[in-house]
mmCIF file of C-alpha atoms and ligand atoms in Angstrom:
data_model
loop_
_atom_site.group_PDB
_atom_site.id
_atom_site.type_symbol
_atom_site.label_atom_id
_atom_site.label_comp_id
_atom_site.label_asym_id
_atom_site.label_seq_id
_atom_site.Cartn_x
_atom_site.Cartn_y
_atom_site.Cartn_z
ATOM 1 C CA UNK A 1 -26.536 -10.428 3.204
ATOM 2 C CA UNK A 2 -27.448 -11.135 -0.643
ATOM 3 C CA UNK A 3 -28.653 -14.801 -0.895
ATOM 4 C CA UNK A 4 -28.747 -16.507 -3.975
ATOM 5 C CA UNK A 5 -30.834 -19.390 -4.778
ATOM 6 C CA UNK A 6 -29.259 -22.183 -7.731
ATOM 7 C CA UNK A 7 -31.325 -24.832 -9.010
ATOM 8 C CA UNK A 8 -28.588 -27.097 -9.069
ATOM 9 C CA UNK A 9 -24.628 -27.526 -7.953
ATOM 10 C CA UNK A 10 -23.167 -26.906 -11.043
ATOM 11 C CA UNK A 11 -24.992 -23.804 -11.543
ATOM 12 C CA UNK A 12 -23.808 -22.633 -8.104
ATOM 13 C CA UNK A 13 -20.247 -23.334 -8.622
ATOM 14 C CA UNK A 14 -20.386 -21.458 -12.258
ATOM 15 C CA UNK A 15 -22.075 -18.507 -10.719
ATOM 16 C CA UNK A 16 -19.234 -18.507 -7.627
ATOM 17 C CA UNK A 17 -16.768 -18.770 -10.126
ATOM 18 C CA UNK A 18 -18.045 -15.880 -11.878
ATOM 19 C CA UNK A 19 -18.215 -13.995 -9.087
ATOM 20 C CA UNK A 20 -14.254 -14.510 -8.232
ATOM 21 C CA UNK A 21 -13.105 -14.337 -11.817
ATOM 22 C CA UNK A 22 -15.132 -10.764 -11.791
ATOM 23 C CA UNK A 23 -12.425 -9.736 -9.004
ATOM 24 C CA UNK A 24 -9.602 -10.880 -10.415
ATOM 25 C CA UNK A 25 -10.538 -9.262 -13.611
ATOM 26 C CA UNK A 26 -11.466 -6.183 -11.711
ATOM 27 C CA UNK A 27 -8.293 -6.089 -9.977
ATOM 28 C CA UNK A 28 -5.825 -8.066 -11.528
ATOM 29 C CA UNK A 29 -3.217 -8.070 -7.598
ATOM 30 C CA UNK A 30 -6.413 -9.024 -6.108
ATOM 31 C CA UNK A 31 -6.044 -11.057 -2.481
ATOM 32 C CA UNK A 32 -8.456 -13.943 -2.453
ATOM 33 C CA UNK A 33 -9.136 -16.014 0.337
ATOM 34 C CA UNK A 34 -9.345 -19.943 -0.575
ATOM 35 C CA UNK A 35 -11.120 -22.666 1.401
ATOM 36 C CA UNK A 36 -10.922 -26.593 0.958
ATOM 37 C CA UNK A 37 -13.888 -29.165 1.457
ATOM 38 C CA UNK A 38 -16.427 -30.423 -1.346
ATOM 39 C CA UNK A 39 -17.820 -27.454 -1.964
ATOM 40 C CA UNK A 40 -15.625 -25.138 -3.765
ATOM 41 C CA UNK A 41 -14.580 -27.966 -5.767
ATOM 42 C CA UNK A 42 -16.988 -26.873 -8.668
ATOM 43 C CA UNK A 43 -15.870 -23.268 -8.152
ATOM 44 C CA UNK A 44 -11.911 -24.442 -8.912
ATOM 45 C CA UNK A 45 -13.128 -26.755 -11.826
ATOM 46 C CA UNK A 46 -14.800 -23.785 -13.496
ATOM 47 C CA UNK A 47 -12.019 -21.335 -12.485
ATOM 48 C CA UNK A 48 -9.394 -23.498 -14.042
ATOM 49 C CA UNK A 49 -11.787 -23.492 -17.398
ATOM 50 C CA UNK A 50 -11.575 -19.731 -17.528
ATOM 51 C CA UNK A 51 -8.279 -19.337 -16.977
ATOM 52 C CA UNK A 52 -7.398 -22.184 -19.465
ATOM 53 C CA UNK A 53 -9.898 -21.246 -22.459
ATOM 54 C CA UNK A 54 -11.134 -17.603 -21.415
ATOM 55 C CA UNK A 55 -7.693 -16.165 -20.620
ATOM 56 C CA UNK A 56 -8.573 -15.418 -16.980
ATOM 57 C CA UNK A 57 -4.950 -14.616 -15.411
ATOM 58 C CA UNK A 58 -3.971 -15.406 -12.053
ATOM 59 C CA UNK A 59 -0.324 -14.147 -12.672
ATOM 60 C CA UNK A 60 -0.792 -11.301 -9.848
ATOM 61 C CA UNK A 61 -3.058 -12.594 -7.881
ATOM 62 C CA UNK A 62 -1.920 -13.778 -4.083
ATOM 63 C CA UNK A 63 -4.255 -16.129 -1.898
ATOM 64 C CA UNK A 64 -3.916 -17.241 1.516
ATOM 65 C CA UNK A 65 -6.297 -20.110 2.836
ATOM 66 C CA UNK A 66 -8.465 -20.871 5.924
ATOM 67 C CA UNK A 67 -6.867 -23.432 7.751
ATOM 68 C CA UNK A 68 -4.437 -26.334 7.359
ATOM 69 C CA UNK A 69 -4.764 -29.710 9.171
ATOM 70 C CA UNK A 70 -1.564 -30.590 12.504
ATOM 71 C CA UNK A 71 0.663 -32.809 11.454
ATOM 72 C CA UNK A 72 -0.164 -33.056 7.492
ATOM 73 C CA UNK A 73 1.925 -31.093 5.172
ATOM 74 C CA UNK A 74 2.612 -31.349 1.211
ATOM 75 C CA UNK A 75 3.677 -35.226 1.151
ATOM 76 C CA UNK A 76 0.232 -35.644 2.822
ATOM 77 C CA UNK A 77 -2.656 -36.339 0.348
ATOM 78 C CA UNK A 78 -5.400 -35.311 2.196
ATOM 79 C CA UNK A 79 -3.118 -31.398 3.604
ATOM 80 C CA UNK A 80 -5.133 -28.733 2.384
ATOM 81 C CA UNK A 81 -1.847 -27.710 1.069
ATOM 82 C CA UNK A 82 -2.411 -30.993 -1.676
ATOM 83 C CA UNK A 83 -6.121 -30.202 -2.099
ATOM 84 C CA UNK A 84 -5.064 -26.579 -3.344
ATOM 85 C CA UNK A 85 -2.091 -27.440 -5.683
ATOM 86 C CA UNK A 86 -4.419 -30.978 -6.784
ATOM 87 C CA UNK A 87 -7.644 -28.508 -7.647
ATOM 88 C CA UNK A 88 -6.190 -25.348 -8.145
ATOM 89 C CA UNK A 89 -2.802 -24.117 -8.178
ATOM 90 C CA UNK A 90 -1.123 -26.222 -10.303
ATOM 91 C CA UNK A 91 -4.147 -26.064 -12.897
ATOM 92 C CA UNK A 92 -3.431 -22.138 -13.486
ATOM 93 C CA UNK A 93 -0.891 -19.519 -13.402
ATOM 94 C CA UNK A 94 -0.553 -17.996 -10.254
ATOM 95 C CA UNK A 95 2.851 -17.720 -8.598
ATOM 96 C CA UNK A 96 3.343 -20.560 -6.091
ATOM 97 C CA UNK A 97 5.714 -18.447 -4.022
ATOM 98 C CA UNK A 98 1.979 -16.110 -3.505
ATOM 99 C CA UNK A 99 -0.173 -18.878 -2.186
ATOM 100 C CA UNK A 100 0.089 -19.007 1.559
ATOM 101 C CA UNK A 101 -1.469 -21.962 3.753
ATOM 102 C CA UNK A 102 -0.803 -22.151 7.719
ATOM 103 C CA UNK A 103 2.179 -24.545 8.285
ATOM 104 C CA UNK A 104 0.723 -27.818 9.223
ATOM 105 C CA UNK A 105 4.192 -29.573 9.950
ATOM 106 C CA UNK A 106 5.656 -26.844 12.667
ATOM 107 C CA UNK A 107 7.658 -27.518 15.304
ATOM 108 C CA UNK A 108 5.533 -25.025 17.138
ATOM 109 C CA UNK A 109 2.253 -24.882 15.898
ATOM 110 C CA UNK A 110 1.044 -21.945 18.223
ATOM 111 C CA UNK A 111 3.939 -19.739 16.636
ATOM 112 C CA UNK A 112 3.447 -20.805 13.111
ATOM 113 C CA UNK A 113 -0.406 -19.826 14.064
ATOM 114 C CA UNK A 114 0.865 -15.938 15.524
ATOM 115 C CA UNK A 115 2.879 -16.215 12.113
ATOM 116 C CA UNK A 116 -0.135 -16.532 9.894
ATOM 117 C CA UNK A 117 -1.655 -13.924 11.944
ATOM 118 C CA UNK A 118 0.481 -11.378 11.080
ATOM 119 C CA UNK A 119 0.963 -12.433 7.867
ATOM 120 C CA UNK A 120 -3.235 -12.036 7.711
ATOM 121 C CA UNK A 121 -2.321 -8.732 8.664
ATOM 122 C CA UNK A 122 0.035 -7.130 5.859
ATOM 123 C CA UNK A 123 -2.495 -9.003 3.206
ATOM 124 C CA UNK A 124 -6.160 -8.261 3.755
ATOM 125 C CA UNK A 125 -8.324 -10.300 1.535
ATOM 126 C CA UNK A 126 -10.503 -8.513 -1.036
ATOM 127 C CA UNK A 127 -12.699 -12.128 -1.445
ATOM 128 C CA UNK A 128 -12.832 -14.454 1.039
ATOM 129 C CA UNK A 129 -14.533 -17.361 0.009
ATOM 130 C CA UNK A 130 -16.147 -19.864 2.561
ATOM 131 C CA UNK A 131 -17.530 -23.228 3.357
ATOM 132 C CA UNK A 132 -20.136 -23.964 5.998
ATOM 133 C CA UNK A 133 -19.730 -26.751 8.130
ATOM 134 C CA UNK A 134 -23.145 -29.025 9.194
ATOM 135 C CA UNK A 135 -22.233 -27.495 12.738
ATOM 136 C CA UNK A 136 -21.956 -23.763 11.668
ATOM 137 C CA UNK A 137 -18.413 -23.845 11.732
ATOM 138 C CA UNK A 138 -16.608 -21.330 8.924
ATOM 139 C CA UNK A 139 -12.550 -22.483 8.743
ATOM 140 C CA UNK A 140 -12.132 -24.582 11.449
ATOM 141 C CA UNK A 141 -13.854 -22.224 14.133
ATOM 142 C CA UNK A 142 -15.947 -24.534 15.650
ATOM 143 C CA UNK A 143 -19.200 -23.708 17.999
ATOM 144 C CA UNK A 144 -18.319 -22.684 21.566
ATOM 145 C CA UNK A 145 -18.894 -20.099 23.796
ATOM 146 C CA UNK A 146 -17.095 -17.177 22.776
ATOM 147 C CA UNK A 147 -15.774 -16.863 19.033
ATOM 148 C CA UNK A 148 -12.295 -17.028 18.472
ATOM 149 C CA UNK A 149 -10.879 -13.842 17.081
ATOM 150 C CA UNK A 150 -7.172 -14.407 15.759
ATOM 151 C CA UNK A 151 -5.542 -17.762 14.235
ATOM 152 C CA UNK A 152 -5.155 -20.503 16.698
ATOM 153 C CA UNK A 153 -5.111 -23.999 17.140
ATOM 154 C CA UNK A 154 -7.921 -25.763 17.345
ATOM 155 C CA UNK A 155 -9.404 -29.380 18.599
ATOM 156 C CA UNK A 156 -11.972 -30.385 15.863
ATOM 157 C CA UNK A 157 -15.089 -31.324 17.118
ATOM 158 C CA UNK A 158 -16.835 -34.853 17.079
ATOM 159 C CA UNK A 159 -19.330 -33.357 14.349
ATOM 160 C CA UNK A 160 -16.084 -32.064 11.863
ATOM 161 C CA UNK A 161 -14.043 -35.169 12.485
ATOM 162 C CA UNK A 162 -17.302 -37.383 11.562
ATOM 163 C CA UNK A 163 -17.963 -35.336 8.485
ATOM 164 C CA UNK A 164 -14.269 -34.940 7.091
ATOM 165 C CA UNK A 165 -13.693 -39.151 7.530
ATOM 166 C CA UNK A 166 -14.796 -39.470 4.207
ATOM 167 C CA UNK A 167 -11.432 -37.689 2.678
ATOM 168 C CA UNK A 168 -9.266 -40.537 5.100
ATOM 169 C CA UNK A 169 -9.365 -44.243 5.165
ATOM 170 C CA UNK A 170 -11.018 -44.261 8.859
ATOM 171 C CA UNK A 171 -11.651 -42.147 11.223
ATOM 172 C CA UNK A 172 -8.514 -42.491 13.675
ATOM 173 C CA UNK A 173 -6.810 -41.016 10.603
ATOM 174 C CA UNK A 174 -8.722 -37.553 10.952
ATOM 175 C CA UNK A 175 -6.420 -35.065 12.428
ATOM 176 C CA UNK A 176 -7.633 -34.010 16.255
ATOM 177 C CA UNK A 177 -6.440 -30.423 15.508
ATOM 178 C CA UNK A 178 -6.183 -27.934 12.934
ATOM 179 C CA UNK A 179 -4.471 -24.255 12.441
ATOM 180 C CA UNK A 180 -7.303 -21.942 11.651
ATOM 181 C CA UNK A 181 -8.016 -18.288 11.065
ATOM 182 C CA UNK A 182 -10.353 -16.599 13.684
ATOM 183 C CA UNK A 183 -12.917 -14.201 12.896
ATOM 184 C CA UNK A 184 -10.752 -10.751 12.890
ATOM 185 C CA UNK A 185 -9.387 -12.045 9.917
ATOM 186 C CA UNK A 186 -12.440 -13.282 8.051
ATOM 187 C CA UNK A 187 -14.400 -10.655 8.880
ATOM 188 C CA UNK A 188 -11.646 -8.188 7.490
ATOM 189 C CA UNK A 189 -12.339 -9.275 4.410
ATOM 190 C CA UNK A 190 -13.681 -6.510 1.882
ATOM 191 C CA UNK A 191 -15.871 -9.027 0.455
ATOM 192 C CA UNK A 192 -16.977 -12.307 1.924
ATOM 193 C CA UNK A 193 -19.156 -15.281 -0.514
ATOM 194 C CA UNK A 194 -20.460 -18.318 1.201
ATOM 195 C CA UNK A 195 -20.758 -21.276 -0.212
ATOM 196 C CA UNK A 196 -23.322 -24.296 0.539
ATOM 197 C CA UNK A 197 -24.536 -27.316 -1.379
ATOM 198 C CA UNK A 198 -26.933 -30.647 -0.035
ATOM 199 C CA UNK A 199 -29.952 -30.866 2.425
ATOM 200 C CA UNK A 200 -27.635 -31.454 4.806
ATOM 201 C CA UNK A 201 -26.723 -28.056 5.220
ATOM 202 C CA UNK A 202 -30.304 -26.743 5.314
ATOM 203 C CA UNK A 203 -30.958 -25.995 8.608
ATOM 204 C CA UNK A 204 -27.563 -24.743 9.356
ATOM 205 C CA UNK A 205 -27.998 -22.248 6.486
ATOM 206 C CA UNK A 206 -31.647 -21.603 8.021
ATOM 207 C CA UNK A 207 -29.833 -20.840 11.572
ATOM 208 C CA UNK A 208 -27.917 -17.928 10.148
ATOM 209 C CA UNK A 209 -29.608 -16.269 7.589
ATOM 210 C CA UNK A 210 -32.376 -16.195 10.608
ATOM 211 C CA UNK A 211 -31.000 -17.050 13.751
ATOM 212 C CA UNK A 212 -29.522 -14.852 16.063
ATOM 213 C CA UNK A 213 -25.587 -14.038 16.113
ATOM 214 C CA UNK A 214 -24.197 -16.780 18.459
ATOM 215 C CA UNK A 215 -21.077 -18.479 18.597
ATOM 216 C CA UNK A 216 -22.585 -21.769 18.836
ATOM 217 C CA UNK A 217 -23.160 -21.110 15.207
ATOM 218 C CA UNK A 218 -19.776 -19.596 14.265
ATOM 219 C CA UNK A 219 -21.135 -18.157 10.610
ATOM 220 C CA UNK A 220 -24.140 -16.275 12.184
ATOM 221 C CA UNK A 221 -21.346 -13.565 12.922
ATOM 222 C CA UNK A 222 -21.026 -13.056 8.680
ATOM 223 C CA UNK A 223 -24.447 -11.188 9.593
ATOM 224 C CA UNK A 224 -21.992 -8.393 11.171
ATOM 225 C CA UNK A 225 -20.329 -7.624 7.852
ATOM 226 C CA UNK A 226 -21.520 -5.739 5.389
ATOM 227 C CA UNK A 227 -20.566 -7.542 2.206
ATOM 228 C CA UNK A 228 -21.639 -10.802 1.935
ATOM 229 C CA UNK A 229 -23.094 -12.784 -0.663
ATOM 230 C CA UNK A 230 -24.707 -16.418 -0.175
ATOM 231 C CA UNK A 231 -24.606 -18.837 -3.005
ATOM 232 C CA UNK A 232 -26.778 -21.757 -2.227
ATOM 233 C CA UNK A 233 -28.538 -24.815 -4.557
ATOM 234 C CA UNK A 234 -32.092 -25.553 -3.827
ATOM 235 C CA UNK A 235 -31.424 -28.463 -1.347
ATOM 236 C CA UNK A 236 -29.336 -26.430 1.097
ATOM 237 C CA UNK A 237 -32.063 -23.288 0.266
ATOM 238 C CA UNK A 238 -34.860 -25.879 1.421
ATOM 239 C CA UNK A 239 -35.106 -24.506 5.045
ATOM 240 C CA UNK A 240 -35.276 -21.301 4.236
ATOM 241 C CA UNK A 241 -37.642 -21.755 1.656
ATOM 242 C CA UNK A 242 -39.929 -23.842 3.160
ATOM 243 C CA UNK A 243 -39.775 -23.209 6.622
ATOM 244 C CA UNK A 244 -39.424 -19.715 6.726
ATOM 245 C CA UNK A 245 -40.650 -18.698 3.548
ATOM 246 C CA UNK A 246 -37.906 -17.053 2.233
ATOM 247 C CA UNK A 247 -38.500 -15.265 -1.413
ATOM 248 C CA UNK A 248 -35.654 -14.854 -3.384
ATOM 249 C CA UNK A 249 -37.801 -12.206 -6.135
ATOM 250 C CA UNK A 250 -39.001 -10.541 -3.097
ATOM 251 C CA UNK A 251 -35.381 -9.871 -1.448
ATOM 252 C CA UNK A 252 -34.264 -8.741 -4.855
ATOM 253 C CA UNK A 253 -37.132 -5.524 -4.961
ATOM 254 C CA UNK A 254 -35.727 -4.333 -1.465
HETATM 255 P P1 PGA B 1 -17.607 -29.342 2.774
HETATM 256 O O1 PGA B 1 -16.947 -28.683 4.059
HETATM 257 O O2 PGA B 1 -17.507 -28.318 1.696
HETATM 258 O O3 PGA B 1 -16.754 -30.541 2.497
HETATM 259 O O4 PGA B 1 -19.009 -29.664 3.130
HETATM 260 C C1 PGA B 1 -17.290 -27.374 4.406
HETATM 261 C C2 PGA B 1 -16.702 -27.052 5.741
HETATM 262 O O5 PGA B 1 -16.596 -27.946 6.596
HETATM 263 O O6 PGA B 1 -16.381 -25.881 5.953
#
């Protein structure tokens, strides 16, 4: 894992965005997989800045996201399927008909779920982006005793539906359950960057740079895989820091 260390949350999201408009320049049909939440938000802001006064073109590019809320859909502010055309999609020039989200709104949501799965399948992601949950969780694959492997449908925890009440007037209006991928498909990313911003997600961060791989902390498996880069700002770089000492220079000389 390659951890970086930001002094601030604007730095981190210019250096993420950086980082993705590097791939897209790179390889112009590049696959990129999106996430929701606070913390890309930055990332999309400064994305939508290149592409609007650096030329960065999003024209070939297709993207396929984490996880989509049960029971919200496009008429639904708070969908992820809003969040990404609000932040993102409708701020650039990629091809709506190439930006894939799990259906939210099925009649059957553990077949829409097998359909994103194989969908998952004929489009591996070159960049998969990611958010950290205060509980570990990366999509909506939240701590238990085994990890899940392929797209499924999932009960949000206590933790997820207390930290995502902000984005909903009160908390009975948190969706109970969410389409997510599983880990085969994250990890089959060629390419994997982690976001995390806030104290809050210090000792979360701590737990999987240095914890052990468990699937009570659902990230700690990104320590499997053997491309992934960390972008944190100093609050949410505290624990590892202070605690544990961590040295940024000295990781750099290895
Ligand atoms: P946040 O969510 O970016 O809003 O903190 C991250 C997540 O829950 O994965």
């Amino acid at each position: 894992m390659e951890i970086q260390i930001f002094e601030n949350y604007e730095e981190l999201s210019i250096n993420a965005a950086r980082l993705v408009a590097a791939q897209v320049r790179l390889k112009p049909d590049s696959v990129l997989g999106l996430a929701t939440g606070s913390t890309p938000l930055g990332m999309y802001a400064e994305l939508v800045r290149m592409h609007e006064e650096e030329n960065l073109d999003f024209s070939e590019v297709t993207s396929l996201n984490l996880d989509e809320y049960l029971g919200l859909g496009e008429e639904d502010d708070q969908s992820y399927v809003s969040f990404m055309r609000e932040h993102l999609f409708s701020k650039i020039n990629i091809d709506p008909e190439a930006t894939y989200l799990p259906d939210g709104l099925a009649a059957d949501p553990e077949e829409a779920a097998m359909y994103y799965e194989m969908l998952a399948d004929m489009v591996p992601r070159d960049l998969q982006i990611l958010g950290i949950g205060r509980n570990g969780h990366i999509g909506f694959n939240e701590p238990d005793d085994v990890f899940p492997v392929e797209t499924h449908v999932t009960d949000l925890t206590e933790s997820t539906i207390q930290a995502n009440q902000r984005f909903f007037k009160s908390e009975e209006e948190v969706p109970r359950q969410a389409i997510t991928m599983g880990m085969k498909q994250i990890m089959a990313a060629k390419k994997i960057l982690l976001l995390a911003s806030g104290a809050e997600k210090a000792e979360t961060i701590a737990d999987l740079v240095f914890g052990e791989v468990t699937s009570q902390v659902p990230a700690s498996i990104l320590n499997l895989h053997p491309d992934v880069v960390i972008m944190l700002d100093e609050p949410a770089a505290r624990y590892l820091v202070e605690e544990y000492g961590f040295d940024e220079e000295e990781e750099d000389e290895d």
